[in-house]
Short mmCIF file of C-alpha atoms in Angstrom, two decimals:
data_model
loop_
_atom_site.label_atom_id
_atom_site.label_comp_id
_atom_site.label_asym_id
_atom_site.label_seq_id
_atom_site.Cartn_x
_atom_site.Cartn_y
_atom_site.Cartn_z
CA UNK F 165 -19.79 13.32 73.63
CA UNK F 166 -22.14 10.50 75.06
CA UNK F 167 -22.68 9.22 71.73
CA UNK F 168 -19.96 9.70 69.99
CA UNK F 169 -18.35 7.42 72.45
CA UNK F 170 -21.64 4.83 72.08
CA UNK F 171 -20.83 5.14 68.18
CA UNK F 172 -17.43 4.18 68.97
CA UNK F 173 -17.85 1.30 70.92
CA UNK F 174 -20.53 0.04 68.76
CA UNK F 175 -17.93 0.43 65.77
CA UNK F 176 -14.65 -1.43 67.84
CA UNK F 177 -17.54 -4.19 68.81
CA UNK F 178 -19.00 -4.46 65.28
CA UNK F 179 -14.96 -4.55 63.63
CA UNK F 180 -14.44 -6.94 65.92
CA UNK F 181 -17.12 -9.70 66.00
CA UNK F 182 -16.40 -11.81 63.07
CA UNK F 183 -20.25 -13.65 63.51
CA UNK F 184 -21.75 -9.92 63.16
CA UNK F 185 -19.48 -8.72 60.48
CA UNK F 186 -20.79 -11.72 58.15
CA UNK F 187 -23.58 -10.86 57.68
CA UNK F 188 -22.97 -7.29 56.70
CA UNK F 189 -21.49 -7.55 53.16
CA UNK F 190 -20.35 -4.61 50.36
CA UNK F 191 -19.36 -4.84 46.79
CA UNK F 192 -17.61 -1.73 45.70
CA UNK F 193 -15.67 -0.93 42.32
CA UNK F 194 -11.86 -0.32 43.98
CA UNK F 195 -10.52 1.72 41.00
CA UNK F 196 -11.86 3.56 38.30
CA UNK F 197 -10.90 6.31 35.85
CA UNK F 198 -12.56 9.79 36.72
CA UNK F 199 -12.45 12.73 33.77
CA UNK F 200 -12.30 15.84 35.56
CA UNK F 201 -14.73 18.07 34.59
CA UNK F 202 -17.16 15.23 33.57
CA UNK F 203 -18.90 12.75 35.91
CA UNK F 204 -17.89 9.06 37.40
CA UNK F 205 -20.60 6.45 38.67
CA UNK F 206 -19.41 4.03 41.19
CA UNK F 207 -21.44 0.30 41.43
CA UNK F 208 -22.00 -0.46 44.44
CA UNK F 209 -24.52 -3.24 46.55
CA UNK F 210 -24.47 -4.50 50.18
CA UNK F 211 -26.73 -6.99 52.41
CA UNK F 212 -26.99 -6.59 55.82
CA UNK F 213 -28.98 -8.44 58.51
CA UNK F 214 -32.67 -7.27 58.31
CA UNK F 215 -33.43 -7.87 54.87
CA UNK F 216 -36.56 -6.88 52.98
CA UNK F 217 -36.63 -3.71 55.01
CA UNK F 218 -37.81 -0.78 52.36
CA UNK F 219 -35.62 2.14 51.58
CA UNK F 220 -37.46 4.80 54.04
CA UNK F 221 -36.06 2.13 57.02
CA UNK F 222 -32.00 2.47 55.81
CA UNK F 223 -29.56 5.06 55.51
CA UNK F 224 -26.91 5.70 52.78
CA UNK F 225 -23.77 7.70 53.88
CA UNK F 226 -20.82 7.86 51.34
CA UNK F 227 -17.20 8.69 53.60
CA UNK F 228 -13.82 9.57 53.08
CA UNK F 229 -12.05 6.65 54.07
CA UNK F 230 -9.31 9.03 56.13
CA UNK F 231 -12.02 10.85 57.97
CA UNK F 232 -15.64 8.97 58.81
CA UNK F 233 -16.89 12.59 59.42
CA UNK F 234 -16.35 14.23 55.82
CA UNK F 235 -19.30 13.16 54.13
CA UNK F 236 -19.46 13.36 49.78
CA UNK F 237 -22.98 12.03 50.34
CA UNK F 238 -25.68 12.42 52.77
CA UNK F 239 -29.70 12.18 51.90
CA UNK F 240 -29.71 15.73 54.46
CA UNK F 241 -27.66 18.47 52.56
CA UNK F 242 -26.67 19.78 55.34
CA UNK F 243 -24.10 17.32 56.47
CA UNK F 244 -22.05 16.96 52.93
CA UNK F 245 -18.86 18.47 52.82
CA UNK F 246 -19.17 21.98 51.18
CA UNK F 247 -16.77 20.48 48.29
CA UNK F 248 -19.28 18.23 47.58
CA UNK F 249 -22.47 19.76 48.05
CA UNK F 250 -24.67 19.22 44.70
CA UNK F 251 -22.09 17.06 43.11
CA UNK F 252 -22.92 13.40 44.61
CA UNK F 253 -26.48 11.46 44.23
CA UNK F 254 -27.66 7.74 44.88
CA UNK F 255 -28.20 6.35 41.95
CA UNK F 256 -29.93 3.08 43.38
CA UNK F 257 -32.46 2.18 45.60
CA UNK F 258 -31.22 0.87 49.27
CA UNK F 259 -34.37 -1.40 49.81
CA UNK F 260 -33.26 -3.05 46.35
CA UNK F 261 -30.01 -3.53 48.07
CA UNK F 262 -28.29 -1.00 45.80
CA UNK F 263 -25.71 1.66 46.80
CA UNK F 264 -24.29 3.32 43.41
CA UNK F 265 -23.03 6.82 43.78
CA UNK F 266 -22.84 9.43 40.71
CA UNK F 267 -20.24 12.25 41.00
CA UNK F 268 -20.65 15.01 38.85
CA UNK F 269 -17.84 18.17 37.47
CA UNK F 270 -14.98 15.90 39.07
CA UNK F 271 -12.36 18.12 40.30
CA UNK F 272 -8.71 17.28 40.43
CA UNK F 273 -8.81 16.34 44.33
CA UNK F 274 -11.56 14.35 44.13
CA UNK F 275 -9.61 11.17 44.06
CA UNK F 276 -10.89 9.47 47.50
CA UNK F 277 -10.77 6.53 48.55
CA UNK F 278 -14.53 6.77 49.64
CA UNK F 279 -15.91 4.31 51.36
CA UNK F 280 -19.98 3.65 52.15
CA UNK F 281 -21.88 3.27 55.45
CA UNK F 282 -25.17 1.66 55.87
CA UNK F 283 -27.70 2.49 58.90
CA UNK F 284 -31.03 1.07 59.75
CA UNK F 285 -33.71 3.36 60.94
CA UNK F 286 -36.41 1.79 62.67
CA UNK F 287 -37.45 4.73 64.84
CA UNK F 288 -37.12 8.56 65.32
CA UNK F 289 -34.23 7.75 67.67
CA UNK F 290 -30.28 7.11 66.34
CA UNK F 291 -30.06 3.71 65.80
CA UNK F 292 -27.45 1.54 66.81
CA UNK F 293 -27.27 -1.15 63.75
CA UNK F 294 -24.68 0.49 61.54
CA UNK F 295 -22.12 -1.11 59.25
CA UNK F 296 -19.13 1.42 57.82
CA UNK F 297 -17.68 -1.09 54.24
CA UNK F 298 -14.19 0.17 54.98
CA UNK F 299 -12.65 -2.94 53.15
CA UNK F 300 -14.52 -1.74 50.38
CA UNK F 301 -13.44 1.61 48.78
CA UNK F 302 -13.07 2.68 46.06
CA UNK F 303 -10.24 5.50 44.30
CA UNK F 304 -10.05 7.33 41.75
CA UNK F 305 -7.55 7.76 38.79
CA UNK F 306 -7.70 11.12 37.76
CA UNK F 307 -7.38 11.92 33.68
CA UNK F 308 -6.79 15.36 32.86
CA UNK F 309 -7.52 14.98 29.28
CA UNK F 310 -10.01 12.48 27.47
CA UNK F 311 -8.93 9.69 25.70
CA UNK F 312 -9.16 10.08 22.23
CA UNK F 313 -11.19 7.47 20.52
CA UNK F 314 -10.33 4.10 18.29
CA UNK F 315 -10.94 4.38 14.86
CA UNK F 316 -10.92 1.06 12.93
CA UNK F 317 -11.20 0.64 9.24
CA UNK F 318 -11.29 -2.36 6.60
CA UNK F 319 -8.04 -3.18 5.48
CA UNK F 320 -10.00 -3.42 1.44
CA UNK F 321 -12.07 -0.60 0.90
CA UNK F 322 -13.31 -0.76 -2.47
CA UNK F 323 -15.45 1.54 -4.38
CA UNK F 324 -19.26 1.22 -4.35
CA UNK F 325 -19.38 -1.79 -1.70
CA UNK F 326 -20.68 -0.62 1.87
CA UNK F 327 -18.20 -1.11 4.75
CA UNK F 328 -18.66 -0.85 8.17
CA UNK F 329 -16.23 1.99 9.76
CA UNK F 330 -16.59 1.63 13.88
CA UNK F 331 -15.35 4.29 16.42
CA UNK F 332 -15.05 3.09 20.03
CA UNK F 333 -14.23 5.16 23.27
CA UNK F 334 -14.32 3.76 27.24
CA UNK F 335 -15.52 5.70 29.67
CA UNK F 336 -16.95 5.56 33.49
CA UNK F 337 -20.31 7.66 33.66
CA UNK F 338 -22.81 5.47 32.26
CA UNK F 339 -25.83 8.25 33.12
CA UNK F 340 -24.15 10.84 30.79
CA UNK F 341 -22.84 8.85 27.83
CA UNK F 342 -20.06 10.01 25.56
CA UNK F 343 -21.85 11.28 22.01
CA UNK F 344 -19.89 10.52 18.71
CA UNK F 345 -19.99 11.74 15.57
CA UNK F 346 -18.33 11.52 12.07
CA UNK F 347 -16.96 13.80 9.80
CA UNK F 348 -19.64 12.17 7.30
CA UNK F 349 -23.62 12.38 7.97
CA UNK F 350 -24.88 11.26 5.15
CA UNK F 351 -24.33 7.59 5.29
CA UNK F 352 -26.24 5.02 8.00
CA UNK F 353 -24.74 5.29 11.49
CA UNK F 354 -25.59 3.24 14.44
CA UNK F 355 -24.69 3.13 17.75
CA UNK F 356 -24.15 0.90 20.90
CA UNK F 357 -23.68 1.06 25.05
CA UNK F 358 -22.28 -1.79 26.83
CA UNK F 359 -20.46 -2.45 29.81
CA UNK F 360 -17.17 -4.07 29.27
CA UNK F 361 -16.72 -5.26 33.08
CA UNK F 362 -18.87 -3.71 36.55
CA UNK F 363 -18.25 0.57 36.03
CA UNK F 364 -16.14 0.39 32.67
CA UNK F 365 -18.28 1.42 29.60
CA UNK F 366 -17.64 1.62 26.38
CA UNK F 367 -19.43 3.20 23.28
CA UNK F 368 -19.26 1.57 19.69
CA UNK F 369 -20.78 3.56 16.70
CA UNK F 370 -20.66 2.11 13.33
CA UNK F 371 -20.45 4.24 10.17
CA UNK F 372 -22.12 2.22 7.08
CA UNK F 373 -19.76 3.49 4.21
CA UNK F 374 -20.50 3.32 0.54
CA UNK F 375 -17.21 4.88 -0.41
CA UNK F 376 -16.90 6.30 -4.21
CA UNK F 377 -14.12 7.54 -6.27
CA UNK F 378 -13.65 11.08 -4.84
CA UNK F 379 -13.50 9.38 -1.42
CA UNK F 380 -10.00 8.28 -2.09
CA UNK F 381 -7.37 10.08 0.17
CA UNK F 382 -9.98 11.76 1.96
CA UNK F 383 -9.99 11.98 5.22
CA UNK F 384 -12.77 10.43 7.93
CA UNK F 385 -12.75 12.00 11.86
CA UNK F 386 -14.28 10.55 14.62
CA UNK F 387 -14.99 12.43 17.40
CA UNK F 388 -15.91 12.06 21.12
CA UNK F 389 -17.44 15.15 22.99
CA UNK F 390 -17.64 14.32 27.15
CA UNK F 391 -20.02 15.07 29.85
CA UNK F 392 -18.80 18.25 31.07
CA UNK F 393 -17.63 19.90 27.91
CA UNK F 394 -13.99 17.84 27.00
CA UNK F 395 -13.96 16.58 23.41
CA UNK F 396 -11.00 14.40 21.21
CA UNK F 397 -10.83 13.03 18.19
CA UNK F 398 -9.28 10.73 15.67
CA UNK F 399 -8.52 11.06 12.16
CA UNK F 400 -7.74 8.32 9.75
CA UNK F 401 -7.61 8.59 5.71
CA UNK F 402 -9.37 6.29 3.20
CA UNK F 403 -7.91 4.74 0.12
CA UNK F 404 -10.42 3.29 -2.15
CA UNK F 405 -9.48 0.75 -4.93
CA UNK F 406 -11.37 0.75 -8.27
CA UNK F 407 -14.12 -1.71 -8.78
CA UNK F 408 -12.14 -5.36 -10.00
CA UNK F 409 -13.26 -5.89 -13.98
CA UNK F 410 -11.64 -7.35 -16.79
CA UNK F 411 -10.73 -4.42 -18.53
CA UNK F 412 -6.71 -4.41 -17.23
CA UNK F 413 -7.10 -8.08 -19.26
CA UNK F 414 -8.75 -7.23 -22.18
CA UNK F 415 -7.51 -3.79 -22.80
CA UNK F 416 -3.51 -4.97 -23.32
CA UNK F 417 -4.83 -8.17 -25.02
CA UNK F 418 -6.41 -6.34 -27.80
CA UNK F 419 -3.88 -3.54 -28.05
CA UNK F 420 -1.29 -6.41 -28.43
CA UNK F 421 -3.17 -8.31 -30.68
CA UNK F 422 -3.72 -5.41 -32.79
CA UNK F 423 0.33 -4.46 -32.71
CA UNK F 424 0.73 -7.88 -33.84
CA UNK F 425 -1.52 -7.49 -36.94
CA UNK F 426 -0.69 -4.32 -38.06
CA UNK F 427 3.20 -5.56 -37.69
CA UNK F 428 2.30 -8.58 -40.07
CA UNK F 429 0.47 -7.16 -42.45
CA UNK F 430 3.74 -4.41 -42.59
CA UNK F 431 6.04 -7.51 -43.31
CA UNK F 432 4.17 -9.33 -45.79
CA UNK F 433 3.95 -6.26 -47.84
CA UNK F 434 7.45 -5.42 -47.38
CA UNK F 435 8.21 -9.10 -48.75
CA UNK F 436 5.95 -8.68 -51.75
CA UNK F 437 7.57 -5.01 -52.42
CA UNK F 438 11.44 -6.23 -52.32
CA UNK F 439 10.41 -9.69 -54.29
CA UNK F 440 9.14 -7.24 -57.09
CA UNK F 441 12.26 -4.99 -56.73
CA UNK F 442 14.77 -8.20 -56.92
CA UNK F 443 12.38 -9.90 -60.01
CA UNK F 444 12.52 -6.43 -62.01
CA UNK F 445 16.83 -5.93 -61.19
CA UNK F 446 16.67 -9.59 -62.32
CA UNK F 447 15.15 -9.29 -65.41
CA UNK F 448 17.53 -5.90 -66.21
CA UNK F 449 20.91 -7.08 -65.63
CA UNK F 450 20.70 -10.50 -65.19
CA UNK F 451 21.39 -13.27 -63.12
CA UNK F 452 22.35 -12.81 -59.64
CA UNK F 453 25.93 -14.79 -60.72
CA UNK F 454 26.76 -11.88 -62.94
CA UNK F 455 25.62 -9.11 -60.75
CA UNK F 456 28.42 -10.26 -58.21
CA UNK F 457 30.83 -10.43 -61.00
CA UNK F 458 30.82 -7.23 -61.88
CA UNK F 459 30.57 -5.88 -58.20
CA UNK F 460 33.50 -8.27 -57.50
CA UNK F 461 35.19 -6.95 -60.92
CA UNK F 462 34.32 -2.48 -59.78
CA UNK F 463 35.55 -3.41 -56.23
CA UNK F 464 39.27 -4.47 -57.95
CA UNK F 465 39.61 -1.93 -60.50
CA UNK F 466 38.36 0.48 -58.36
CA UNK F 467 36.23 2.48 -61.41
CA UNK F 468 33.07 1.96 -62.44
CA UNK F 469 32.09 -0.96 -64.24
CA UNK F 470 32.37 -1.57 -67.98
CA UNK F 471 29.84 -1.60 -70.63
CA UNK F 472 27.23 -4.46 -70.74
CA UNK F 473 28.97 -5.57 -74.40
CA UNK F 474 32.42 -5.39 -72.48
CA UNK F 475 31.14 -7.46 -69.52
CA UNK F 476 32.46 -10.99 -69.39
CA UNK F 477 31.99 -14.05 -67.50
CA UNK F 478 33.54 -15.02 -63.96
CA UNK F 479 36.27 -17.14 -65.75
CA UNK F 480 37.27 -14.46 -67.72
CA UNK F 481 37.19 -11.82 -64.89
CA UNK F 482 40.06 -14.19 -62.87
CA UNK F 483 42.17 -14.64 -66.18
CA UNK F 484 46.20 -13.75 -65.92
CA UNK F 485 46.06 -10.88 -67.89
CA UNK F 486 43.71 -7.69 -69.26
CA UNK F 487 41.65 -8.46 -72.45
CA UNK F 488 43.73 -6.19 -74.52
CA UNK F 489 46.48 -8.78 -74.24
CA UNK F 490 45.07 -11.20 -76.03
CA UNK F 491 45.08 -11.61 -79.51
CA UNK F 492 42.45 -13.44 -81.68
CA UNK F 493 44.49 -15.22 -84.19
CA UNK F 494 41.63 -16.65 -85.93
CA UNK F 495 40.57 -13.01 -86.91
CA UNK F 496 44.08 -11.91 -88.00
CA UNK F 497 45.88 -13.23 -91.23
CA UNK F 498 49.43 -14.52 -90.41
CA UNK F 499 51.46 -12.59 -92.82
CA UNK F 500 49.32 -9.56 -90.43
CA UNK F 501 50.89 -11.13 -87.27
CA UNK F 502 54.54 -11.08 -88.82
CA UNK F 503 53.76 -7.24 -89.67
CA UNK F 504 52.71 -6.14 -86.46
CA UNK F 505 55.38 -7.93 -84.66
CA UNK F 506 58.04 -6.60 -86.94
CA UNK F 507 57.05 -3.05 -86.51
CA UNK F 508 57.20 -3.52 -82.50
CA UNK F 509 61.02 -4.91 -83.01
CA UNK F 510 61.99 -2.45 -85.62
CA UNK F 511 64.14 -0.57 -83.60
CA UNK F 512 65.62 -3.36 -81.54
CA UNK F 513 69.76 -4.06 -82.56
CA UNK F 514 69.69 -6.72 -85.90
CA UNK F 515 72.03 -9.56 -83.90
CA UNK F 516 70.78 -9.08 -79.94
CA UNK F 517 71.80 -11.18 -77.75
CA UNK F 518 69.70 -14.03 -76.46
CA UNK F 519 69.52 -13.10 -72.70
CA UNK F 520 68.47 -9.40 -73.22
CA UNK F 521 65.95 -10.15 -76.48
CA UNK F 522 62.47 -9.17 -75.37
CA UNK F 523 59.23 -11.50 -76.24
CA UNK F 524 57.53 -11.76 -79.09
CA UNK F 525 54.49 -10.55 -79.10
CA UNK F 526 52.69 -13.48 -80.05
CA UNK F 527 52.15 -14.92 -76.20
CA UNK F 528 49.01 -15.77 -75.29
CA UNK F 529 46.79 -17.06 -72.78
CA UNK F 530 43.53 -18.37 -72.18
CA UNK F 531 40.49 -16.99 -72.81
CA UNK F 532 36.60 -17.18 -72.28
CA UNK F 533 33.90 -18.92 -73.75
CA UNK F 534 36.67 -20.64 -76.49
CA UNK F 535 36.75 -17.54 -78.28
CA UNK F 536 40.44 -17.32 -78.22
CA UNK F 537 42.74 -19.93 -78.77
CA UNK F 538 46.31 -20.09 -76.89
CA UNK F 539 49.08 -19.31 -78.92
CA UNK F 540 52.57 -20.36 -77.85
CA UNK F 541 55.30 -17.89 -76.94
CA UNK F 542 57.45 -17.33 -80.11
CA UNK F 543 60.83 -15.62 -78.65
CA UNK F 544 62.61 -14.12 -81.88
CA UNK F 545 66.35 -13.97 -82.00
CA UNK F 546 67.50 -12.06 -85.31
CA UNK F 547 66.45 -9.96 -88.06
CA UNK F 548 63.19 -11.06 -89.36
#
């Protein structure tokens, strides 16, 4: 009881004194992120008055900040908590000024704060020149489950060139690293530790990619496996593009070129054909000027057209009358003409009267080519 009331004091006088507390300092990580079941390492480094003293002449004592007397870490087994017996170490070397702690298989209540104590040991005796860092704690976030990894690839991938595929994960137990691996093994891999800031690691592997054809819409998995046992993972798929040549140029450019040959090659003989066709209806029926007569004269009369020798020109195709009402008086006599019209008027009455007497027959009209001549009327009143 004696010296647990000495400690006391010596703590309320140490707490106190702002000129003693200077010069015993502590740098401590205050928060970190612990996986349960795997391991955390907490930074940590102090001075105190007597420097240069080696490690055999100090003392290390890891506390929960709620209770001075529950120990995580003592260098004598005997006086750690029984929840963490075999779980804590120092990582550093107090005559080097160095405090870390490593916690291994984290468990779920293992959150602290925990706070570190400092003793010199200059004889056999307790010593009196202790410092407890309770400013300087540090608590845990506890993670359940690991983070899963980031997975980054190029935004071109194209086939045959090497790319660089990196997976990245952070973590706080730098003596048992996170290993990564790929779904791939045989291309180059490499791999890098580095502290982002004081306890937060991260590990970056790079995957050297030399992607080909079959590699498109395939799949590519990172993943993470934990101190302790925990693993996760990240999936991503890769889309190659074809290697860039000129064949989408000169493919079309020669398939159109060719269309266009073929195509006027097609025309040219199709001209020569239908000029041969038109020359040969030319030189059977004649000129074009007649053809559309006689199409003009079957489209009329709606019959087929007449004989060549009956065929006439355009002039005589838009006469006033049919052919067969024209008479050739320079073929036929005159006393002929007085026959033929007397036999047409035989029967008519021998005195008619002038209004109902029919015409002669001896009208006539023009005619083509001045092969007929135009005859006047002759209107016939009487006996003949």
């Amino acid at each position: 009881m004696d010296n647990q009331r000495k400690i006391c004091l010596l703590l309320a006088v140490i707490f106190c004194s702002p000129v003693f507390s200077e010069d015993w300092k502590a740098h401590v990580v205050q928060n970190l992120d612990a996986l349960v079941s795997s391991c955390i390492v907490v930074p940590c480094s102090f001075s105190h008055p007597k420097t240069g003293l080696p490690s055999s002449k100090l003392r290390g004592i890891w506390h929960l900040k709620s209770d001075h007397k529950k120990i995580i870490y003592y260098e004598d087994q005997t006086r750690v908590d029984d929840n963490f017996k075999g779980r804590t170490r120092l990582l550093g070397h107090l005559g080097q000024d160095n405090c870390t702690l490593e916690m291994v298989e984290i468990k779920n209540h293992d959150n602290g704060p925990f706070c570190f104590r400092i003793e010199l040991v200059e004889t056999a005796q307790p010593t009196k020149d202790m410092f407890s860092f309770v400013e300087e704690c540090v608590s845990f976030k506890m993670l359940p489950e690991p983070p899963k990894p980031s997975l980054n690839l190029p935004e071109k991938i194209i086939q045959g060139r090497p790319c660089s595929v990196t997976c990245s994960i952070f973590h706080t137990c730098s003596t048992h690293m996170p290993k990564i691996t790929w779904s791939r093994t045989s291309d180059e891999i490499t791999e890098v530790h580095r502290e982002l800031q004081l306890g937060n690691w991260e590990v970056l592997s790079t995957l050297i990619l030399i992607p080909d054809e079959k590699d498109d819409h395939n799949e590519i998995t990172c993943t993470v496996a934990f101190h302790g046992g925990k693993t996760s993972f990240t999936t991503s798929k890769i889309y190659v593009k074809r290697t860039e040549n000129f064949n989408h140029i000169i493919i079309p450019t020669v398939v159109g070129l060719g269309t266009a040959v073929i195509f006027g090659v097609l025309c040219i003989f199709m001209v020569k054909k239908y000029k041969t066709r038109i020359a040969e209806l030319q030189s059977q029926d004649g000129s074009m000027w007649n053809r559309l007569s006689r199409m003009s004269h079957r489209i009329r009369s709606g019959g087929p057209a007449p004989p060549r020798s009956e065929q006439r020109s355009i002039w005589g195709r838009f006469s006033r009358r049919q052919r067969g009402d024209v008479v050739d008086v320079r073929s036929v006599p005159n006393n002929m003409s007085s026959q033929i019209c007397d036999s047409k008027n035989a029967s008519k009455p021998r005195f008619p009267s002038p209004k109902s007497q029919a015409k002669s027959c001896h009208y006539k009209e023009d005619v083509e080519d001045d092969d007929y001549v135009n005859t006047a009327e002759l209107n016939v009143y009487g006996n003949l």
